[in-house]
Coordinates of C-alpha atoms in Angstrom, one line a residue:
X1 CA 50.5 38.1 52.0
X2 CA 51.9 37.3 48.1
X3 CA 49.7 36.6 45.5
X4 CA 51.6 33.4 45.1
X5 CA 50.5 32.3 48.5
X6 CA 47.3 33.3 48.7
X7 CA 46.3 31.4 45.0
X8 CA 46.3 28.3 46.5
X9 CA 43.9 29.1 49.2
X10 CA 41.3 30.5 46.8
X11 CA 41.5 27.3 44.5
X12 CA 40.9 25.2 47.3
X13 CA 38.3 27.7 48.7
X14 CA 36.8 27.0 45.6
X15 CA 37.1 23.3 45.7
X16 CA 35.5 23.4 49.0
X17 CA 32.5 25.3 48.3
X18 CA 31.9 23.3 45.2
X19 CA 32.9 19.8 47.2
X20 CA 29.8 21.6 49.9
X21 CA 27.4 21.7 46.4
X22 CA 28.2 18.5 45.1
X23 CA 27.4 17.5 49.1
X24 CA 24.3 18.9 49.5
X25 CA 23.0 17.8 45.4
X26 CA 24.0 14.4 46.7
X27 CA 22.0 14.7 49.6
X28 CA 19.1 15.9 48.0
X29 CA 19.2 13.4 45.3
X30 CA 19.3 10.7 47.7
X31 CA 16.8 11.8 49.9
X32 CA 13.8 9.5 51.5
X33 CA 11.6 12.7 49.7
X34 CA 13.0 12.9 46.3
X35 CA 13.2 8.7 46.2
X36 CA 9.3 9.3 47.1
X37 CA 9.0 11.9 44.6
X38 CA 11.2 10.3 41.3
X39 CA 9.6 6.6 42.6
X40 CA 5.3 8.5 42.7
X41 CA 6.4 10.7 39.5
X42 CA 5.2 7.7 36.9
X43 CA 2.0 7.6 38.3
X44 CA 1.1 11.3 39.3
X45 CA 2.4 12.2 35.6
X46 CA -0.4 9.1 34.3
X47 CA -3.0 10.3 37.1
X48 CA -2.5 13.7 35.2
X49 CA -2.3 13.2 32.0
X50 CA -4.7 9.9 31.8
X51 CA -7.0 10.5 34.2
X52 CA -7.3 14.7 35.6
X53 CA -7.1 16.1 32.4
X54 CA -9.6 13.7 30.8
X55 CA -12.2 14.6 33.1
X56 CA -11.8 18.2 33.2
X57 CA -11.9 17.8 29.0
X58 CA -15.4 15.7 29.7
X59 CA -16.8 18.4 32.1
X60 CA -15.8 20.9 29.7
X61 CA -17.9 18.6 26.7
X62 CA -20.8 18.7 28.6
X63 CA -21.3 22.1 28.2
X64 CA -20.8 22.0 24.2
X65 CA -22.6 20.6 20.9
X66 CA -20.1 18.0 20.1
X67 CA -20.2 15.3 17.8
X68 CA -16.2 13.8 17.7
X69 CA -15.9 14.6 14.2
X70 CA -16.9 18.5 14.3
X71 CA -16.2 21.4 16.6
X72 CA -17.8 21.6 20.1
X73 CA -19.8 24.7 20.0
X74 CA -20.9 25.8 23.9
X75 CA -24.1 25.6 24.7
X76 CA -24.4 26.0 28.8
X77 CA -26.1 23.8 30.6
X78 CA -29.0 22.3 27.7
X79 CA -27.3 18.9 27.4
X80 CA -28.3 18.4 31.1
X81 CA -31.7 20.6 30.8
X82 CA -32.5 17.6 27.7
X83 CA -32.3 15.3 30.1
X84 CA -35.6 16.2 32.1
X85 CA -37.5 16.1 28.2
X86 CA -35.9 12.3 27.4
X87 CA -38.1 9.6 28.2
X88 CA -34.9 7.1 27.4
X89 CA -32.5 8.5 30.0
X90 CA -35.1 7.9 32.6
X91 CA -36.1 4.2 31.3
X92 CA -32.4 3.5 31.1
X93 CA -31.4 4.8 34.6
X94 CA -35.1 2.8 36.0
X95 CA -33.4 -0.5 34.6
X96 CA -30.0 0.3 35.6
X97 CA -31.2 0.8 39.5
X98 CA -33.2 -2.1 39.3
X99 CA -30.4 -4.1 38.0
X100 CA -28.2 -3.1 40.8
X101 CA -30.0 -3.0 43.8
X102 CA -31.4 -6.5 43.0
X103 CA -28.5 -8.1 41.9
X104 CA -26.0 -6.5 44.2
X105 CA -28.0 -8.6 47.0
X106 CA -28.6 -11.5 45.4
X107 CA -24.5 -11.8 44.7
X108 CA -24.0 -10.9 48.4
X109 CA -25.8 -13.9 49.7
X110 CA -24.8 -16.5 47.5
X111 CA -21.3 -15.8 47.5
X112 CA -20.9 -15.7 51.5
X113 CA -23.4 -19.1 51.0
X114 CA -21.3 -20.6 49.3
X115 CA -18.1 -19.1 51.3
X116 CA -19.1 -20.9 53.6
X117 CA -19.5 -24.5 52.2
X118 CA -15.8 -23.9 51.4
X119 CA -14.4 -23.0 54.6
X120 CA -13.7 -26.5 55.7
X121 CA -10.1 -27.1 54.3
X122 CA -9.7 -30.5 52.1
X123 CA -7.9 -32.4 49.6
X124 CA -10.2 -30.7 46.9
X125 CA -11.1 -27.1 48.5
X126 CA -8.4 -25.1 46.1
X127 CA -9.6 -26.7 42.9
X128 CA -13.4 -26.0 44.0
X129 CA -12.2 -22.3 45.2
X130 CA -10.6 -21.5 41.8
X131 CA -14.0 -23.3 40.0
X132 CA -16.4 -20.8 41.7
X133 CA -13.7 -18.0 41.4
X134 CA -13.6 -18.4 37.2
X135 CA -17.2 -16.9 36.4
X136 CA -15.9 -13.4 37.8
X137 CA -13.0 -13.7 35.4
X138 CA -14.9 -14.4 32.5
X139 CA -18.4 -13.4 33.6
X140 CA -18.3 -10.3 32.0
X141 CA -16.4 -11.5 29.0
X142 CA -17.7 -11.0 25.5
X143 CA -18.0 -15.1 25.0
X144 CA -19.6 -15.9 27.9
X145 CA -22.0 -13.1 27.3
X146 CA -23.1 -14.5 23.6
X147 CA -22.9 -18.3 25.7
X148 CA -25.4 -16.8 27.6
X149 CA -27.5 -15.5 24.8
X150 CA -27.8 -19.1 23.3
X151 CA -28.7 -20.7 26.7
X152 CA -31.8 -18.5 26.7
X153 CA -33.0 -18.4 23.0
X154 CA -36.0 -20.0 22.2
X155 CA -34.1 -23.2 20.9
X156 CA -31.3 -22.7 23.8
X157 CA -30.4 -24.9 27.0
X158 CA -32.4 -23.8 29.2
X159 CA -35.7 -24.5 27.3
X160 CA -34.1 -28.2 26.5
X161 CA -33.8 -29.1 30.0
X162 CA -36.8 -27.5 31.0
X163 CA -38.1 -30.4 28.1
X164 CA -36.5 -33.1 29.8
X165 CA -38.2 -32.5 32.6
X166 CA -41.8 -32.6 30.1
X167 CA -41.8 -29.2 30.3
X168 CA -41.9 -28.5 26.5
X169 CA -41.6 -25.0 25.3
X170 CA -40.1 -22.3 23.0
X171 CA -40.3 -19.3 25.0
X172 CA -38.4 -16.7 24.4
X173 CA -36.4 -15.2 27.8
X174 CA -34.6 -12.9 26.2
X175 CA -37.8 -11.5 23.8
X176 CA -40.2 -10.8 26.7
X177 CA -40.4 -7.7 29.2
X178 CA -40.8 -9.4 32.0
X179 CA -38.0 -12.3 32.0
X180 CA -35.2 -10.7 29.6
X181 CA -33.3 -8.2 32.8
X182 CA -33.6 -11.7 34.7
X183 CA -31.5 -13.3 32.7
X184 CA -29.0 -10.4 32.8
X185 CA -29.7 -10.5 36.9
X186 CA -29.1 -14.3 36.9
X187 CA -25.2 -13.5 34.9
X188 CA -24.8 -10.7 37.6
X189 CA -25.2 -13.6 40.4
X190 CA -23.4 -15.9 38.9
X191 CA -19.9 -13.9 38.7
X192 CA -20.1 -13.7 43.0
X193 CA -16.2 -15.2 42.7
X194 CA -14.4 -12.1 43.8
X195 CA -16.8 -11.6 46.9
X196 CA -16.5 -15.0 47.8
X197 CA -13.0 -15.3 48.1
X198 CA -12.9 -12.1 50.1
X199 CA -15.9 -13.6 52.1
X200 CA -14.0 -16.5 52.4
X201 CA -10.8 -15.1 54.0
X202 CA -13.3 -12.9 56.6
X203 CA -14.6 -16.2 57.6
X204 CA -10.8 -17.3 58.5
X205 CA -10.6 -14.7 60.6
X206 CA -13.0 -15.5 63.1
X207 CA -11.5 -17.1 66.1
X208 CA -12.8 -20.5 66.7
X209 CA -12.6 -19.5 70.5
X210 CA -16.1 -17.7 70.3
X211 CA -17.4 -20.8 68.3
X212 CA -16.8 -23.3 70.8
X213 CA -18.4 -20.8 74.3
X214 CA -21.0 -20.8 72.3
X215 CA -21.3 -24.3 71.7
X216 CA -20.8 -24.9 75.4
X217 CA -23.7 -22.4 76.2
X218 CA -26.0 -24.5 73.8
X219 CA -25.9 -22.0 70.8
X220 CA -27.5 -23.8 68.1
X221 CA -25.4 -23.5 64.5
X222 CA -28.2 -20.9 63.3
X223 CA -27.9 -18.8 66.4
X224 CA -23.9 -19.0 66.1
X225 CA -24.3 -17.5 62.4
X226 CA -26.7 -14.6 63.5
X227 CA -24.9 -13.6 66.5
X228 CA -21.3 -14.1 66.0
X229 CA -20.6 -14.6 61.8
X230 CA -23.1 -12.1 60.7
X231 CA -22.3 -9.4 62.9
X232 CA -18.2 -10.0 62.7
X233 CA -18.4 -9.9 58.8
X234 CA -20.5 -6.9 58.3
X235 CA -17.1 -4.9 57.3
X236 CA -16.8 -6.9 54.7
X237 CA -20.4 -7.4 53.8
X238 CA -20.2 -3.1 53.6
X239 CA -16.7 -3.5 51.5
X240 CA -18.4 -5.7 48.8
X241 CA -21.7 -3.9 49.3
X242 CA -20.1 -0.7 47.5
X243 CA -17.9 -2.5 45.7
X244 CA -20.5 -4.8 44.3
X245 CA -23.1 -1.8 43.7
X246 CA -20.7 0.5 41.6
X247 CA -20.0 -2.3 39.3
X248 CA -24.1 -3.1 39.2
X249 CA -24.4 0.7 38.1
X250 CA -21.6 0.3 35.4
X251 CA -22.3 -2.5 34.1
X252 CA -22.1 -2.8 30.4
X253 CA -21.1 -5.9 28.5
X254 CA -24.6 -8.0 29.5
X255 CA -26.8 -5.4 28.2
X256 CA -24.8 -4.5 25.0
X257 CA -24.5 -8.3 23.8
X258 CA -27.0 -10.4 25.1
X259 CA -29.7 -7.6 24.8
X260 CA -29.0 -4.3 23.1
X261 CA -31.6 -2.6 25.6
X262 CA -34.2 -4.9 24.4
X263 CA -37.2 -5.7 24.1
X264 CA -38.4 -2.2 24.0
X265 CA -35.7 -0.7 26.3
X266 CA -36.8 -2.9 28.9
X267 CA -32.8 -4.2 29.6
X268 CA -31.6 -0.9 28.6
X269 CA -28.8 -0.2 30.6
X270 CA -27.4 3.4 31.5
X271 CA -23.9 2.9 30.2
X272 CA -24.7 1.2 26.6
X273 CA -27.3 3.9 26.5
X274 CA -25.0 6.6 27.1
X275 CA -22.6 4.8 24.7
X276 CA -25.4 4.6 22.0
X277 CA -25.7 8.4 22.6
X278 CA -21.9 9.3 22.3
X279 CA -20.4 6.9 19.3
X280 CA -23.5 5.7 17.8
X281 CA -25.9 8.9 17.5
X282 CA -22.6 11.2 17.7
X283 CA -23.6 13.2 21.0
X284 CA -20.5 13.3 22.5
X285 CA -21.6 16.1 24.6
X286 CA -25.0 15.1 25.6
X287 CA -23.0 11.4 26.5
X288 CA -20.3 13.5 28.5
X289 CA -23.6 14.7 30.2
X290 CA -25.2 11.8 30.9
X291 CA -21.6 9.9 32.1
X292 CA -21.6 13.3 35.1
X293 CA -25.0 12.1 36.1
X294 CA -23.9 8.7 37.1
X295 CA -20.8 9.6 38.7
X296 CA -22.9 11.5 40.7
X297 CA -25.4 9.4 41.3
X298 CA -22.9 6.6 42.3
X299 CA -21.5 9.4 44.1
X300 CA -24.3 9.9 46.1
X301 CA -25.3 6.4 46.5
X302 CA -21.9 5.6 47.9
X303 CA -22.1 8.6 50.8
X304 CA -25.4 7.3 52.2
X305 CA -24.2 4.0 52.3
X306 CA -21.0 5.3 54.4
X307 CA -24.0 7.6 56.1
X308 CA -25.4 4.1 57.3
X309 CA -22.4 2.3 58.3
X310 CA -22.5 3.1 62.0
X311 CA -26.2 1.8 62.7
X312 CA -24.9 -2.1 60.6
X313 CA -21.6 -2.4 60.5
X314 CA -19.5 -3.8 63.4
X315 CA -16.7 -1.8 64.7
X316 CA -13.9 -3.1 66.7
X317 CA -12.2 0.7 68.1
X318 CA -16.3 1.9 68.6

């Protein structure tokens, strides 16, 4: 064969095999994986950079002296040693349990209360959903957190229409021991919006067809609730459980404007003492510390609830 002839079949032997490249980059660029993969890439590049790498960094801080503005010198393990010697990380996590594990409940029942009241569909059920929704958006707001510092000051609200009712006094909620975390318990309650709505769509749920055998067997409305609502809603009473507990545990805003941790540390909460600790005293390390103790406290506290789901909560597949 000539050279002249056989030209023409390499060039287009080399069209072909870069036509089969051009193929298979085309392929692979419109793949269902690499969509996945350039589509997920925003977030795992976020998760890495704003969240993973963050975390390591704190680990790493808890092992050091550092105070933000200086170098972190390593230390070991003394940041979480010091925590056995201080009397304030064990007041502060004390309050911050009692905080949770009272309010948490408290929100539970009140929201699927009033869940309830508002299951019956009306002309005036949206506007009265989106009323009791509001305090969760702005419950934990810096305003309504000072508007709740004036309700219980010694000249506030609550001791004016305790007077109209000839109960005149000046006592001061906020100043003593014994009533100041029950004001910040009372704010916890009252921002029950989100687990209301959610208790309020469960409730939807529920076919009426179990309602009305029972009301043929003579079921009273009481027995109804405790053998058919309760049970049927426990997934969601275990969904805002957690859900409801975690934020108890990390709560901040209450303590740190109403309160400041006082009086005498008595509404100290973990978080604003662990931010007193990091940008206030400049113990960035010893805050790092103290911030890995409540992740794995919550930690913790989240497995043994999962630990008791199967004796409580109702499972359809079971």
């Amino acid at each position: 064969m000539s050279q002249a002839s056989a030209a023409p079949g390499r060039r287009l032997g080399n069209a072909g095999v870069q036509f089969k490249k051009q193929g298979r980059f085309a392929r692979f660029m419109t793949s269902e994986k690499t969509s996945g993969v350039v589509c997920a890439l925003p977030f795992i590049i976020g998760f890495l950079v704003f969240l993973l790498v963050p975390i390591l960094l704190s680990f790493y801080y808890t092992l050091t002296d550092y105070s933000i503005i200086g170098e972190a010198e390593f230390i070991g393990l003394q940041n979480y040693i010091d925590m056995f010697s201080d009397d304030k990380f064990f007041k502060s996590l004390g309050v911050t349990f009692f905080y949770a594990l009272v309010s948490t409940p408290l929100r539970l029942v009140f929201a699927l209360f009033v869940a309830m009241l508002l299951l019956k569909n009306s002309k005036v059920s949206g506007f009265y959903r989106a009323a009791y929704y509001l305090p969760s958006i702005l419950g934990g707001s810096v305003a309504v957190a000072i508007l709740w510092k004036q309700m219980f000051a010694a000249d506030g609200v609550i001791n004016q229409v305790l007077g109209m009712f000839g109960l005149e006094t000046d006592f001061a909620w906020l100043g003593n021991e014994s009533t100041a975390i029950w004001t910040l318990i009372i704010l916890g309650v009252w921002q029950f919006g989100s687990s209301m709505l959610i208790f309020l769509a469960s409730l939807k749920q529920i076919p009426t067809e179990l309602y009305e055998a029972a009301s043929v067997d003579g079921a009273s409305k009481a027995r109804q609730f405790w053998k058919i609502t309760l049970p049927l809603l426990t997934p969601t009473i275990f969904f805002n459980l957690v859900m409801q507990s975690i934020n108890g545990f990390l709560a901040f805003t209450q303590c740190y404007i109403i309160t400041q941790g006082k009086p005498r540390n008595s509404t100290l909460f973990y978080m604003v003492y662990m931010y007193d600790e990091s940008f206030t005293r400049h113990h960035a390390g010893y805050g790092a510390a103290l911030a890995w103790v409540m992740l794995l406290i919550v930690g913790l506290y989240t497995g043994f609830l999962f630990l008791t789901k199967r004796f409580w909560v109702y499972d359809e597949e079971a």
